[in-house]
Amino acid sequence: MTRVTPRTRRSEALSRERIVEAAIELLDTVGEDRLTFKVLTERLATGAGAIYWHVANKGELLDAATEAVIAAALTIEPAGSPRADIHAVALALFEAIDEHPWLATQLALQLSRSPSGTVTPRIFESIGRRVSALDVPESTLFTASSALMHYILGAAGQNAANARFLGPDGDRAEFLAAASKAWEALDPEEYPFTRAIAAQMRDHDDREQFLAGIDLILTGIRS
Amino acid sequence: MTRVTPRTRRSEALSRERIVEAAIELLDTVGEDRLTFKVLTERLATGAGAIYWHVANKGELLDAATEAVIAAALTIEPAGSPRADIHAVALALFEAIDEHPWLATQLALQLSRSPSGTVTPRIFESIGRRVSALDVPESTLFTASSALMHYILGAAGQNAANARFLGPDGDRAEFLAAASKAWEALDPEEYPFTRAIAAQMRDHDDREQFLAGIDLILTGIRS
DNA sequence: ACCTGAACACCGTTCAAGT
DNA sequence: ACCTGAACACCGTTCAAGT
């Protein structure tokens, strides 16, 4: 059992920011499906109604947590070339999702709720603006930016999932070896491809692989 | 209120397949967050315990539903060229997700649970095998296939989200016009890019745009 | 072996009552 | 205006009891 110690002198008043902050901490430590109002009220040493005074419901709270982390991640210094800028945005998102694996689920949910919410539009804008700086025909801007965004969020989420599965003190090399072995053990009839590239899994650098994907798409964009 | 009429003479025995089938129907009609054991038992004219005899828990049921639909979608005739084959797989997934929008959420969740489950590996295999048929250096196979997979699932999910938002009898052109207008109304300081491409939104074909993204990545792969 | 359905534990949300 | 916390509605899961 993870003990949830009240972090709070109830002298400081409750506020939306303090609630969101506590939510992020709990998401990071106990995980998304253990973030309940019970745990949250204990941590904040308050009652459920107090939280509802500042936040409409749990969904809004999760959105706010996502927004706060992503907004911070997207604050990036210009890096010189458009390609370097895109790498910077991609890596910033990669790191954010790596540090807060619950972001992967949360962003996926936001995307599938479509035009509501402000986080995914912000990500799209952030990527698209840098793509515009490459000079590509205007007609491909939307496609190019979407392709990049989906790859970034998908691959980063995948990486976070692996890391989460591994746990904070797992041996990465060991995990990769095990995964690679599991792939090699697959049915040759059903999984010829996955088996064939199992060896590649064993020793690859996550970030390097990730950026290679970015460059692959950038190459496609420039043609 | 959507009435859930029992579809079942309880003469036919319950089975895992019939439960999964009913779950898919309900996911399609009432939506994922209204699929409860209450609704499911009513539809199947049975008790909760009966379902638990055939299925371990709700998660397993959702996985089985996802697996059934995706497996059917991935049954594809060879189409001649590798590019045409990849288009066929991509479109099949696009259509499946369009018809069953809950797949987007479900696949995203499966991806973020990583090495467990068999659906996403199957999708990866299905794509990767066709990518192998392009002749690209072996070292880029993993990156290329991941990029394609994440784009396909992400973009298809996005499309399904729009369609879902629109509703079954909404006017697509009207929706696009409204979305385009909403984009144009964004703050020019914060959203210059999104504003700039708002016009593109207005008249585009979803599938065409989607396949353009596929080709963009394929171009990157071949370089 | 397969099914019934009441009971249980838990969760998000509300709201009358307090300060 | 802001907070308390008991009460409510709902949900997934269990399990003793039936066939």
CSV table of C-alpha atoms (C1' of nucleotides) in Angstrom, one decimal:
chain,number,residue,atom,x,y,z
A,1,MET,CA,0.0,0.0,0.0
A,2,THR,CA,1.3,3.4,-1.0
A,3,ARG,CA,0.6,5.7,1.9
A,4,VAL,CA,-0.9,9.0,0.9
A,5,THR,CA,0.3,11.4,3.4
A,6,PRO,CA,-1.5,14.7,3.7
A,7,ARG,CA,0.9,17.3,2.3
A,8,THR,CA,-1.1,20.2,3.5
A,9,ARG,CA,-1.4,22.5,6.4
A,10,ARG,CA,-5.0,23.4,5.8
A,11,SER,CA,-4.1,26.9,6.7
A,12,GLU,CA,-3.3,27.6,3.0
A,13,ALA,CA,-6.5,27.9,1.2
A,14,LEU,CA,-7.5,25.4,-1.4
A,15,SER,CA,-7.3,26.5,-5.0
A,16,ARG,CA,-7.7,25.1,-8.5
A,17,GLU,CA,-4.0,25.2,-9.0
A,18,ARG,CA,-3.2,23.3,-5.7
A,19,ILE,CA,-5.8,20.7,-6.6
A,20,VAL,CA,-4.3,20.2,-10.1
A,21,GLU,CA,-0.8,20.1,-8.6
A,22,ALA,CA,-1.9,17.4,-6.2
A,23,ALA,CA,-3.6,15.4,-8.9
A,24,ILE,CA,-0.4,15.4,-11.0
A,25,GLU,CA,1.7,14.2,-8.1
A,26,LEU,CA,-0.8,11.4,-7.5
A,27,LEU,CA,-1.0,10.5,-11.1
A,28,ASP,CA,2.8,10.2,-11.2
A,29,THR,CA,3.1,8.2,-8.0
A,30,VAL,CA,0.0,6.0,-7.6
A,31,GLY,CA,-1.1,5.9,-11.2
A,32,GLU,CA,-4.2,7.0,-13.1
A,33,ASP,CA,-6.6,4.3,-12.0
A,34,ARG,CA,-5.7,4.8,-8.3
A,35,LEU,CA,-6.4,8.5,-8.5
A,36,THR,CA,-9.7,8.7,-6.7
A,37,PHE,CA,-11.5,11.5,-4.9
A,38,LYS,CA,-10.9,9.6,-1.7
A,39,VAL,CA,-7.2,9.6,-2.2
A,40,LEU,CA,-7.3,13.2,-3.4
A,41,THR,CA,-9.3,14.5,-0.5
A,42,GLU,CA,-7.0,12.7,2.0
A,43,ARG,CA,-4.0,14.2,0.4
A,44,LEU,CA,-5.4,17.7,0.4
A,45,ALA,CA,-7.0,17.1,3.9
A,46,THR,CA,-10.4,18.3,2.7
A,47,GLY,CA,-13.8,17.0,1.6
A,48,ALA,CA,-15.1,16.0,-1.7
A,49,GLY,CA,-17.4,19.0,-2.0
A,50,ALA,CA,-14.4,21.4,-1.6
A,51,ILE,CA,-12.9,20.0,-4.8
A,52,TYR,CA,-16.1,20.3,-6.6
A,53,TRP,CA,-16.2,23.9,-5.7
A,54,HIS,CA,-13.0,24.5,-7.8
A,55,VAL,CA,-13.4,21.9,-10.5
A,56,ALA,CA,-16.5,20.7,-12.3
A,57,ASN,CA,-15.8,17.0,-12.3
A,58,LYS,CA,-13.0,14.4,-12.6
A,59,GLY,CA,-12.7,14.8,-16.3
A,60,GLU,CA,-12.1,18.5,-16.1
A,61,LEU,CA,-9.5,17.8,-13.4
A,62,LEU,CA,-7.6,15.3,-15.6
A,63,ASP,CA,-7.8,17.7,-18.5
A,64,ALA,CA,-6.3,20.5,-16.4
A,65,ALA,CA,-3.5,18.2,-15.2
A,66,THR,CA,-2.8,17.2,-18.8
A,67,GLU,CA,-2.9,20.8,-20.0
A,68,ALA,CA,-0.5,22.0,-17.2
A,69,VAL,CA,2.1,19.4,-18.0
A,70,ILE,CA,1.9,19.8,-21.8
A,71,ALA,CA,2.0,23.6,-21.7
A,72,ALA,CA,5.2,23.4,-19.7
A,73,ALA,CA,6.7,20.9,-22.0
A,74,LEU,CA,5.9,23.0,-25.1
A,75,THR,CA,7.8,26.0,-23.8
A,76,ILE,CA,10.9,25.5,-26.0
A,77,GLU,CA,13.7,27.7,-27.1
A,78,PRO,CA,14.1,28.1,-30.9
A,79,ALA,CA,16.9,25.8,-32.0
A,80,GLY,CA,18.2,27.2,-35.3
A,81,SER,CA,17.0,25.1,-38.1
A,82,PRO,CA,13.4,24.0,-38.7
A,83,ARG,CA,14.5,20.4,-38.4
A,84,ALA,CA,16.2,21.0,-35.1
A,85,ASP,CA,13.0,22.8,-33.9
A,86,ILE,CA,10.8,19.9,-34.8
A,87,HIS,CA,13.2,17.6,-33.1
A,88,ALA,CA,13.1,19.8,-30.0
A,89,VAL,CA,9.3,19.7,-29.9
A,90,ALA,CA,9.2,16.0,-30.5
A,91,LEU,CA,11.7,15.3,-27.8
A,92,ALA,CA,10.0,17.6,-25.3
A,93,LEU,CA,6.8,15.7,-25.8
A,94,PHE,CA,8.6,12.4,-25.7
A,95,GLU,CA,10.2,13.3,-22.3
A,96,ALA,CA,7.0,14.6,-20.9
A,97,ILE,CA,5.1,11.4,-21.7
A,98,ASP,CA,8.1,9.4,-20.4
A,99,GLU,CA,8.0,11.2,-17.1
A,100,HIS,CA,4.2,11.2,-16.9
A,101,PRO,CA,3.0,8.0,-18.6
A,102,TRP,CA,-0.6,8.8,-17.8
A,103,LEU,CA,-0.3,11.5,-20.4
A,104,ALA,CA,-0.4,8.9,-23.2
A,105,THR,CA,-3.8,7.6,-22.2
A,106,GLN,CA,-5.1,11.1,-21.5
A,107,LEU,CA,-4.0,12.5,-24.8
A,108,ALA,CA,-5.4,9.6,-26.7
A,109,LEU,CA,-8.7,10.1,-24.9
A,110,GLN,CA,-8.7,13.9,-25.7
A,111,LEU,CA,-8.0,13.1,-29.3
A,112,SER,CA,-10.9,10.8,-29.5
A,113,ARG,CA,-13.2,13.4,-28.0
A,114,SER,CA,-12.3,15.6,-30.9
A,115,PRO,CA,-13.0,19.3,-31.1
A,116,SER,CA,-13.3,19.8,-27.4
A,117,GLY,CA,-10.4,20.6,-25.3
A,118,THR,CA,-7.4,22.8,-25.9
A,119,VAL,CA,-4.4,20.6,-25.4
A,120,THR,CA,-4.3,18.6,-28.6
A,121,PRO,CA,-4.9,21.7,-30.7
A,122,ARG,CA,-2.0,23.3,-29.0
A,123,ILE,CA,0.2,20.4,-29.8
A,124,PHE,CA,-0.9,20.4,-33.4
A,125,GLU,CA,-0.3,24.1,-33.7
A,126,SER,CA,3.2,23.7,-32.1
A,127,ILE,CA,4.2,21.1,-34.6
A,128,GLY,CA,2.5,22.7,-37.6
A,129,ARG,CA,4.1,26.0,-37.1
A,130,ARG,CA,7.5,24.4,-37.3
A,131,VAL,CA,6.5,22.4,-40.3
A,132,SER,CA,5.6,25.6,-42.0
A,133,ALA,CA,9.1,26.7,-41.7
A,134,LEU,CA,10.3,23.9,-43.9
A,135,ASP,CA,9.3,25.1,-47.2
A,136,VAL,CA,6.7,22.6,-48.4
A,137,PRO,CA,3.7,23.2,-50.6
A,138,GLU,CA,0.9,24.7,-48.6
A,139,SER,CA,-1.5,21.9,-49.7
A,140,THR,CA,0.5,19.2,-47.8
A,141,LEU,CA,0.9,21.2,-44.5
A,142,PHE,CA,-2.1,19.6,-42.9
A,143,THR,CA,-1.2,16.0,-43.9
A,144,ALA,CA,2.4,16.5,-42.9
A,145,SER,CA,1.6,18.0,-39.5
A,146,SER,CA,-0.9,15.3,-38.7
A,147,ALA,CA,1.4,12.5,-39.7
A,148,LEU,CA,4.1,14.0,-37.4
A,149,MET,CA,1.7,14.5,-34.5
A,150,HIS,CA,0.3,11.1,-34.6
A,151,TYR,CA,3.7,9.5,-34.9
A,152,ILE,CA,5.0,11.6,-32.0
A,153,LEU,CA,2.2,10.9,-29.6
A,154,GLY,CA,1.9,7.2,-30.7
A,155,ALA,CA,5.6,6.4,-30.4
A,156,ALA,CA,6.1,8.3,-27.2
A,157,GLY,CA,3.1,6.6,-25.7
A,158,GLN,CA,4.5,3.2,-26.8
A,159,ASN,CA,7.8,4.1,-25.1
A,160,ALA,CA,6.1,5.1,-21.9
A,161,ALA,CA,4.1,1.9,-21.9
A,162,ASN,CA,7.3,-0.1,-22.1
A,163,ALA,CA,8.9,2.0,-19.4
A,164,ARG,CA,5.8,1.6,-17.2
A,165,PHE,CA,5.8,-2.1,-17.7
A,166,LEU,CA,9.4,-2.2,-16.8
A,167,GLY,CA,8.9,-0.3,-13.6
A,168,PRO,CA,11.2,2.4,-12.2
A,169,ASP,CA,14.0,0.1,-11.2
A,170,GLY,CA,13.9,-2.4,-14.0
A,171,ASP,CA,16.9,-3.2,-16.1
A,172,ARG,CA,16.2,-1.9,-19.6
A,173,ALA,CA,18.7,-4.1,-21.4
A,174,GLU,CA,17.2,-7.1,-19.7
A,175,PHE,CA,13.7,-6.0,-20.7
A,176,LEU,CA,14.7,-5.6,-24.3
A,177,ALA,CA,16.4,-9.0,-24.4
A,178,ALA,CA,13.3,-10.6,-22.9
A,179,ALA,CA,11.0,-8.8,-25.4
A,180,SER,CA,13.2,-9.7,-28.2
A,181,LYS,CA,13.2,-13.3,-27.1
A,182,ALA,CA,9.4,-13.3,-26.8
A,183,TRP,CA,9.2,-12.0,-30.4
A,184,GLU,CA,11.5,-14.7,-31.6
A,185,ALA,CA,9.3,-17.3,-30.0
A,186,LEU,CA,6.3,-16.3,-31.9
A,187,ASP,CA,4.6,-18.5,-34.4
A,188,PRO,CA,6.6,-18.3,-37.7
A,189,GLU,CA,3.4,-18.7,-39.7
A,190,GLU,CA,1.6,-15.8,-38.1
A,191,TYR,CA,4.4,-13.5,-37.2
A,192,PRO,CA,7.2,-13.7,-39.7
A,193,PHE,CA,7.8,-10.0,-39.8
A,194,THR,CA,7.9,-9.4,-36.1
A,195,ARG,CA,10.2,-12.4,-35.7
A,196,ALA,CA,12.5,-11.1,-38.4
A,197,ILE,CA,13.1,-7.8,-36.7
A,198,ALA,CA,13.3,-9.2,-33.2
A,199,ALA,CA,17.1,-8.9,-33.3
A,200,GLN,CA,16.8,-5.1,-33.9
A,201,MET,CA,14.9,-4.7,-30.7
A,202,ARG,CA,17.7,-6.0,-28.6
A,203,ASP,CA,20.0,-3.1,-28.8
A,204,HIS,CA,18.4,0.1,-29.9
A,205,ASP,CA,18.3,3.5,-28.3
A,206,ASP,CA,14.8,4.7,-27.7
A,207,ARG,CA,15.3,8.3,-28.4
A,208,GLU,CA,17.5,7.6,-31.4
A,209,GLN,CA,14.9,5.3,-32.9
A,210,PHE,CA,12.2,7.9,-32.1
A,211,LEU,CA,14.1,10.7,-33.9
A,212,ALA,CA,14.8,8.4,-36.8
A,213,GLY,CA,11.0,8.1,-37.2
A,214,ILE,CA,10.7,11.8,-37.2
A,215,ASP,CA,13.4,12.2,-39.9
A,216,LEU,CA,11.7,9.5,-42.0
A,217,ILE,CA,8.5,11.6,-42.0
A,218,LEU,CA,10.5,14.8,-42.6
A,219,THR,CA,12.1,13.2,-45.6
A,220,GLY,CA,8.7,12.3,-46.9
A,221,ILE,CA,7.5,15.8,-46.3
A,222,ARG,CA,10.3,17.4,-48.3
A,223,SER,CA,9.8,15.2,-51.4
B,1,MET,CA,-33.4,6.6,-23.7
B,2,THR,CA,-32.2,3.8,-25.9
B,3,ARG,CA,-34.3,0.8,-25.2
B,4,VAL,CA,-32.2,-2.4,-24.9
B,5,THR,CA,-34.4,-5.1,-26.1
B,6,PRO,CA,-33.5,-8.7,-25.2
B,7,ARG,CA,-32.5,-10.2,-28.4
B,8,THR,CA,-32.4,-13.7,-27.1
B,9,ARG,CA,-34.5,-16.7,-26.6
B,10,ARG,CA,-32.7,-18.1,-23.6
B,11,SER,CA,-33.1,-21.5,-25.2
B,12,GLU,CA,-29.8,-21.0,-27.1
B,13,ALA,CA,-27.1,-21.5,-24.5
B,14,LEU,CA,-24.8,-18.6,-23.6
B,15,SER,CA,-21.3,-18.7,-25.0
B,16,ARG,CA,-18.3,-16.5,-25.1
B,17,GLU,CA,-18.9,-15.7,-28.7
B,18,ARG,CA,-22.5,-14.7,-28.1
B,19,ILE,CA,-21.4,-12.5,-25.3
B,20,VAL,CA,-18.7,-10.8,-27.4
B,21,GLU,CA,-21.2,-10.4,-30.2
B,22,ALA,CA,-23.7,-8.7,-28.0
B,23,ALA,CA,-21.0,-6.5,-26.5
B,24,ILE,CA,-20.0,-5.3,-30.0
B,25,GLU,CA,-23.5,-4.5,-30.9
B,26,LEU,CA,-24.0,-2.5,-27.7
B,27,LEU,CA,-20.7,-0.7,-28.2
B,28,ASP,CA,-21.8,0.3,-31.6
B,29,THR,CA,-25.3,1.4,-30.6
B,30,VAL,CA,-25.2,2.8,-27.1
B,31,GLY,CA,-21.5,3.6,-26.9
B,32,GLU,CA,-18.6,2.5,-24.8
B,33,ASP,CA,-19.4,4.3,-21.6
B,34,ARG,CA,-23.0,3.0,-21.6
B,35,LEU,CA,-21.9,-0.6,-22.0
B,36,THR,CA,-22.5,-1.9,-18.5
B,37,PHE,CA,-23.1,-5.3,-17.1
B,38,LYS,CA,-26.6,-4.2,-16.4
B,39,VAL,CA,-27.3,-3.4,-20.0
B,40,LEU,CA,-25.4,-6.5,-21.1
B,41,THR,CA,-27.3,-8.9,-18.9
B,42,GLU,CA,-30.6,-7.4,-19.9
B,43,ARG,CA,-29.8,-7.8,-23.6
B,44,LEU,CA,-28.7,-11.4,-23.1
B,45,ALA,CA,-31.5,-12.1,-20.7
B,46,THR,CA,-29.2,-13.5,-18.1
B,47,GLY,CA,-27.5,-12.7,-14.8
B,48,ALA,CA,-24.1,-11.2,-14.2
B,49,GLY,CA,-22.6,-14.4,-12.9
B,50,ALA,CA,-23.4,-16.1,-16.2
B,51,ILE,CA,-21.2,-13.7,-18.0
B,52,TYR,CA,-18.4,-14.1,-15.6
B,53,TRP,CA,-18.5,-17.8,-16.2
B,54,HIS,CA,-17.4,-17.2,-19.8
B,55,VAL,CA,-15.3,-14.1,-19.4
B,56,ALA,CA,-12.9,-13.1,-16.7
B,57,ASN,CA,-13.8,-9.5,-16.4
B,58,LYS,CA,-14.9,-6.4,-18.4
B,59,GLY,CA,-11.4,-5.7,-19.7
B,60,GLU,CA,-11.2,-9.1,-21.2
B,61,LEU,CA,-14.6,-8.7,-22.8
B,62,LEU,CA,-13.5,-5.4,-24.4
B,63,ASP,CA,-10.3,-6.9,-25.6
B,64,ALA,CA,-12.2,-9.8,-27.1
B,65,ALA,CA,-14.6,-7.4,-28.9
B,66,THR,CA,-11.6,-5.4,-30.2
B,67,GLU,CA,-9.8,-8.5,-31.3
B,68,ALA,CA,-12.9,-9.9,-33.2
B,69,VAL,CA,-13.5,-6.7,-35.2
B,70,ILE,CA,-9.8,-6.1,-36.0
B,71,ALA,CA,-9.2,-9.7,-37.0
B,72,ALA,CA,-12.0,-9.5,-39.5
B,73,ALA,CA,-10.8,-6.2,-40.8
B,74,LEU,CA,-7.3,-7.5,-41.4
B,75,THR,CA,-8.5,-10.3,-43.6
B,76,ILE,CA,-7.5,-8.7,-46.9
B,77,GLU,CA,-6.9,-9.9,-50.4
B,78,PRO,CA,-3.4,-9.2,-51.8
B,79,ALA,CA,-3.7,-6.2,-54.1
B,80,GLY,CA,-0.8,-6.4,-56.5
B,81,SER,CA,1.9,-3.9,-55.5
B,82,PRO,CA,3.3,-3.4,-52.0
B,83,ARG,CA,2.0,0.1,-52.0
B,84,ALA,CA,-1.5,-1.0,-52.9
B,85,ASP,CA,-1.3,-3.7,-50.2
B,86,ILE,CA,-0.4,-1.1,-47.6
B,87,HIS,CA,-3.2,1.2,-48.8
B,88,ALA,CA,-5.6,-1.8,-48.4
B,89,VAL,CA,-4.5,-2.5,-44.8
B,90,ALA,CA,-4.6,1.2,-43.9
B,91,LEU,CA,-8.1,1.6,-45.4
B,92,ALA,CA,-9.4,-1.5,-43.8
B,93,LEU,CA,-8.3,-0.2,-40.4
B,94,PHE,CA,-9.7,3.2,-41.2
B,95,GLU,CA,-13.1,1.8,-42.1
B,96,ALA,CA,-13.2,-0.5,-39.1
B,97,ILE,CA,-12.5,2.4,-36.8
B,98,ASP,CA,-15.0,4.6,-38.6
B,99,GLU,CA,-17.7,2.0,-38.2
B,100,HIS,CA,-16.7,1.2,-34.6
B,101,PRO,CA,-15.4,4.4,-33.1
B,102,TRP,CA,-14.9,2.8,-29.7
B,103,LEU,CA,-12.0,0.9,-31.4
B,104,ALA,CA,-9.9,4.1,-31.3
B,105,THR,CA,-10.1,4.3,-27.5
B,106,GLN,CA,-9.7,0.6,-27.1
B,107,LEU,CA,-6.6,0.3,-29.4
B,108,ALA,CA,-5.0,3.3,-27.7
B,109,LEU,CA,-5.5,1.7,-24.3
B,110,GLN,CA,-4.1,-1.6,-25.5
B,111,LEU,CA,-1.1,0.2,-26.9
B,112,SER,CA,-0.5,1.9,-23.6
B,113,ARG,CA,-0.7,-1.4,-21.7
B,114,SER,CA,2.2,-2.6,-23.9
B,115,PRO,CA,3.3,-6.1,-24.3
B,116,SER,CA,0.1,-7.7,-23.2
B,117,GLY,CA,-2.7,-8.3,-25.6
B,118,THR,CA,-2.5,-9.7,-29.1
B,119,VAL,CA,-4.4,-7.1,-31.2
B,120,THR,CA,-1.8,-4.4,-31.6
B,121,PRO,CA,1.0,-6.9,-32.3
B,122,ARG,CA,-1.2,-8.3,-35.1
B,123,ILE,CA,-1.7,-4.9,-36.6
B,124,PHE,CA,2.0,-4.2,-36.4
B,125,GLU,CA,2.7,-7.5,-38.1
B,126,SER,CA,0.2,-6.9,-40.7
B,127,ILE,CA,1.7,-3.6,-41.6
B,128,GLY,CA,5.3,-4.6,-41.2
B,129,ARG,CA,5.0,-7.6,-43.5
B,130,ARG,CA,3.8,-5.3,-46.3
B,131,VAL,CA,6.5,-2.8,-45.6
B,132,SER,CA,9.1,-5.6,-46.0
B,133,ALA,CA,7.8,-6.1,-49.5
B,134,LEU,CA,9.0,-2.6,-50.4
B,135,ASP,CA,12.7,-3.0,-50.6
B,136,VAL,CA,14.1,-0.9,-47.9
B,137,PRO,CA,17.2,-1.5,-45.8
B,138,GLU,CA,16.4,-3.9,-43.0
B,139,SER,CA,17.6,-1.4,-40.4
B,140,THR,CA,14.7,0.9,-41.0
B,141,LEU,CA,11.9,-1.7,-41.1
B,142,PHE,CA,11.0,-1.2,-37.4
B,143,THR,CA,11.0,2.6,-37.6
B,144,ALA,CA,9.1,2.6,-40.9
B,145,SER,CA,6.4,0.2,-39.7
B,146,SER,CA,6.0,2.0,-36.4
B,147,ALA,CA,5.6,5.3,-38.1
B,148,LEU,CA,2.9,3.9,-40.4
B,149,MET,CA,1.1,2.1,-37.6
B,150,HIS,CA,0.9,5.2,-35.4
B,151,TYR,CA,-0.2,7.4,-38.2
B,152,ILE,CA,-2.9,4.9,-39.3
B,153,LEU,CA,-4.3,4.4,-35.8
B,154,GLY,CA,-4.0,8.1,-34.9
B,155,ALA,CA,-5.5,9.5,-38.0
B,156,ALA,CA,-8.2,6.9,-38.2
B,157,GLY,CA,-9.1,7.6,-34.6
B,158,GLN,CA,-9.2,11.3,-35.3
B,159,ASN,CA,-11.6,10.8,-38.2
B,160,ALA,CA,-13.8,8.6,-36.1
B,161,ALA,CA,-13.9,11.2,-33.4
B,162,ASN,CA,-15.1,13.8,-35.9
B,163,ALA,CA,-17.7,11.5,-37.2
B,164,ARG,CA,-18.8,10.6,-33.7
B,165,PHE,CA,-19.1,14.3,-32.8
B,166,LEU,CA,-21.1,14.8,-36.0
B,167,GLY,CA,-23.5,12.1,-35.2
B,168,PRO,CA,-25.0,9.6,-37.7
B,169,ASP,CA,-27.2,12.0,-39.5
B,170,GLY,CA,-25.1,15.1,-39.4
B,171,ASP,CA,-24.1,17.0,-42.5
B,172,ARG,CA,-20.4,16.6,-43.1
B,173,ALA,CA,-20.0,19.6,-45.3
B,174,GLU,CA,-21.7,21.7,-42.6
B,175,PHE,CA,-19.5,20.3,-39.9
B,176,LEU,CA,-16.3,21.0,-41.9
B,177,ALA,CA,-17.5,24.5,-42.6
B,178,ALA,CA,-18.2,25.1,-38.9
B,179,ALA,CA,-14.8,23.5,-37.8
B,180,SER,CA,-13.0,25.6,-40.4
B,181,LYS,CA,-14.8,28.7,-39.1
B,182,ALA,CA,-13.9,27.9,-35.5
B,183,TRP,CA,-10.3,27.6,-36.5
B,184,GLU,CA,-10.3,30.9,-38.3
B,185,ALA,CA,-11.7,32.5,-35.2
B,186,LEU,CA,-8.8,31.4,-33.1
B,187,ASP,CA,-6.4,33.9,-31.5
B,188,PRO,CA,-3.9,34.9,-34.3
B,189,GLU,CA,-1.1,35.2,-31.7
B,190,GLU,CA,-1.5,31.7,-30.4
B,191,TYR,CA,-2.7,29.8,-33.4
B,192,PRO,CA,-1.3,31.3,-36.6
B,193,PHE,CA,-0.7,27.9,-38.2
B,194,THR,CA,-4.1,26.4,-37.5
B,195,ARG,CA,-5.7,29.6,-38.7
B,196,ALA,CA,-3.7,29.5,-41.9
B,197,ILE,CA,-4.7,26.0,-42.9
B,198,ALA,CA,-8.4,26.4,-41.8
B,199,ALA,CA,-9.4,26.9,-45.4
B,200,GLN,CA,-7.9,23.5,-46.4
B,201,MET,CA,-10.2,21.9,-43.9
B,202,ARG,CA,-13.3,23.1,-45.6
B,203,ASP,CA,-13.3,20.9,-48.6
B,204,HIS,CA,-11.2,17.8,-48.3
B,205,ASP,CA,-12.0,14.1,-48.6
B,206,ASP,CA,-11.2,12.2,-45.5
B,207,ARG,CA,-10.0,9.0,-47.1
B,208,GLU,CA,-8.0,10.9,-49.7
B,209,GLN,CA,-6.3,13.0,-47.0
B,210,PHE,CA,-5.6,9.9,-45.0
B,211,LEU,CA,-4.0,8.1,-47.9
B,212,ALA,CA,-2.0,11.1,-48.7
B,213,GLY,CA,-0.5,10.8,-45.3
B,214,ILE,CA,0.3,7.1,-45.9
B,215,ASP,CA,2.0,8.1,-49.2
B,216,LEU,CA,4.0,10.8,-47.5
B,217,ILE,CA,5.4,8.2,-45.1
B,218,LEU,CA,6.0,5.7,-47.8
B,219,THR,CA,8.0,8.3,-49.7
B,220,GLY,CA,10.1,8.9,-46.6
B,221,ILE,CA,10.6,5.2,-46.3
B,222,ARG,CA,11.8,4.8,-49.8
B,223,SER,CA,14.5,7.5,-49.6
C,1,DA,C1',-20.9,-27.6,-16.0
C,2,DC,C1',-23.5,-23.7,-16.2
C,3,DC,C1',-26.5,-20.2,-14.5
C,4,DT,C1',-29.2,-17.0,-10.9
C,5,DG,C1',-29.3,-12.8,-8.6
C,6,DA,C1',-28.7,-10.7,-4.1
C,7,DA,C1',-24.9,-8.7,-1.7
C,8,DC,C1',-20.5,-6.2,-1.5
C,9,DA,C1',-17.0,-2.9,-2.2
C,10,DC,C1',-15.9,1.1,-4.4
C,11,DC,C1',-16.4,5.2,-7.0
C,12,DG,C1',-18.0,10.0,-8.7
C,13,DT,C1',-21.2,13.4,-7.6
C,14,DT,C1',-24.7,16.0,-4.9
C,15,DC,C1',-26.4,18.9,-1.4
C,16,DA,C1',-28.1,20.5,3.1
C,17,DA,C1',-25.7,22.4,6.5
C,18,DG,C1',-22.0,25.0,8.4
C,19,DT,C1',-18.4,29.1,8.6
D,1,DA,C1',-17.5,32.7,-0.9
D,2,DC,C1',-15.8,28.5,0.5
D,3,DC,C1',-15.9,24.1,2.8
D,4,DT,C1',-17.8,19.7,5.3
D,5,DG,C1',-19.1,15.1,5.0
D,6,DA,C1',-23.0,12.1,5.0
D,7,DA,C1',-26.0,10.3,1.4
D,8,DC,C1',-27.0,8.8,-3.3
D,9,DA,C1',-26.8,6.4,-7.6
D,10,DC,C1',-24.2,3.5,-10.2
D,11,DC,C1',-20.8,0.2,-11.4
D,12,DG,C1',-17.9,-4.2,-11.6
D,13,DT,C1',-17.3,-8.4,-9.2
D,14,DT,C1',-18.3,-12.2,-6.0
D,15,DC,C1',-20.5,-16.2,-4.3
D,16,DA,C1',-23.8,-19.2,-2.0
D,17,DA,C1',-27.4,-21.4,-3.9
D,18,DG,C1',-29.7,-23.6,-7.6
D,19,DT,C1',-30.2,-26.9,-12.0
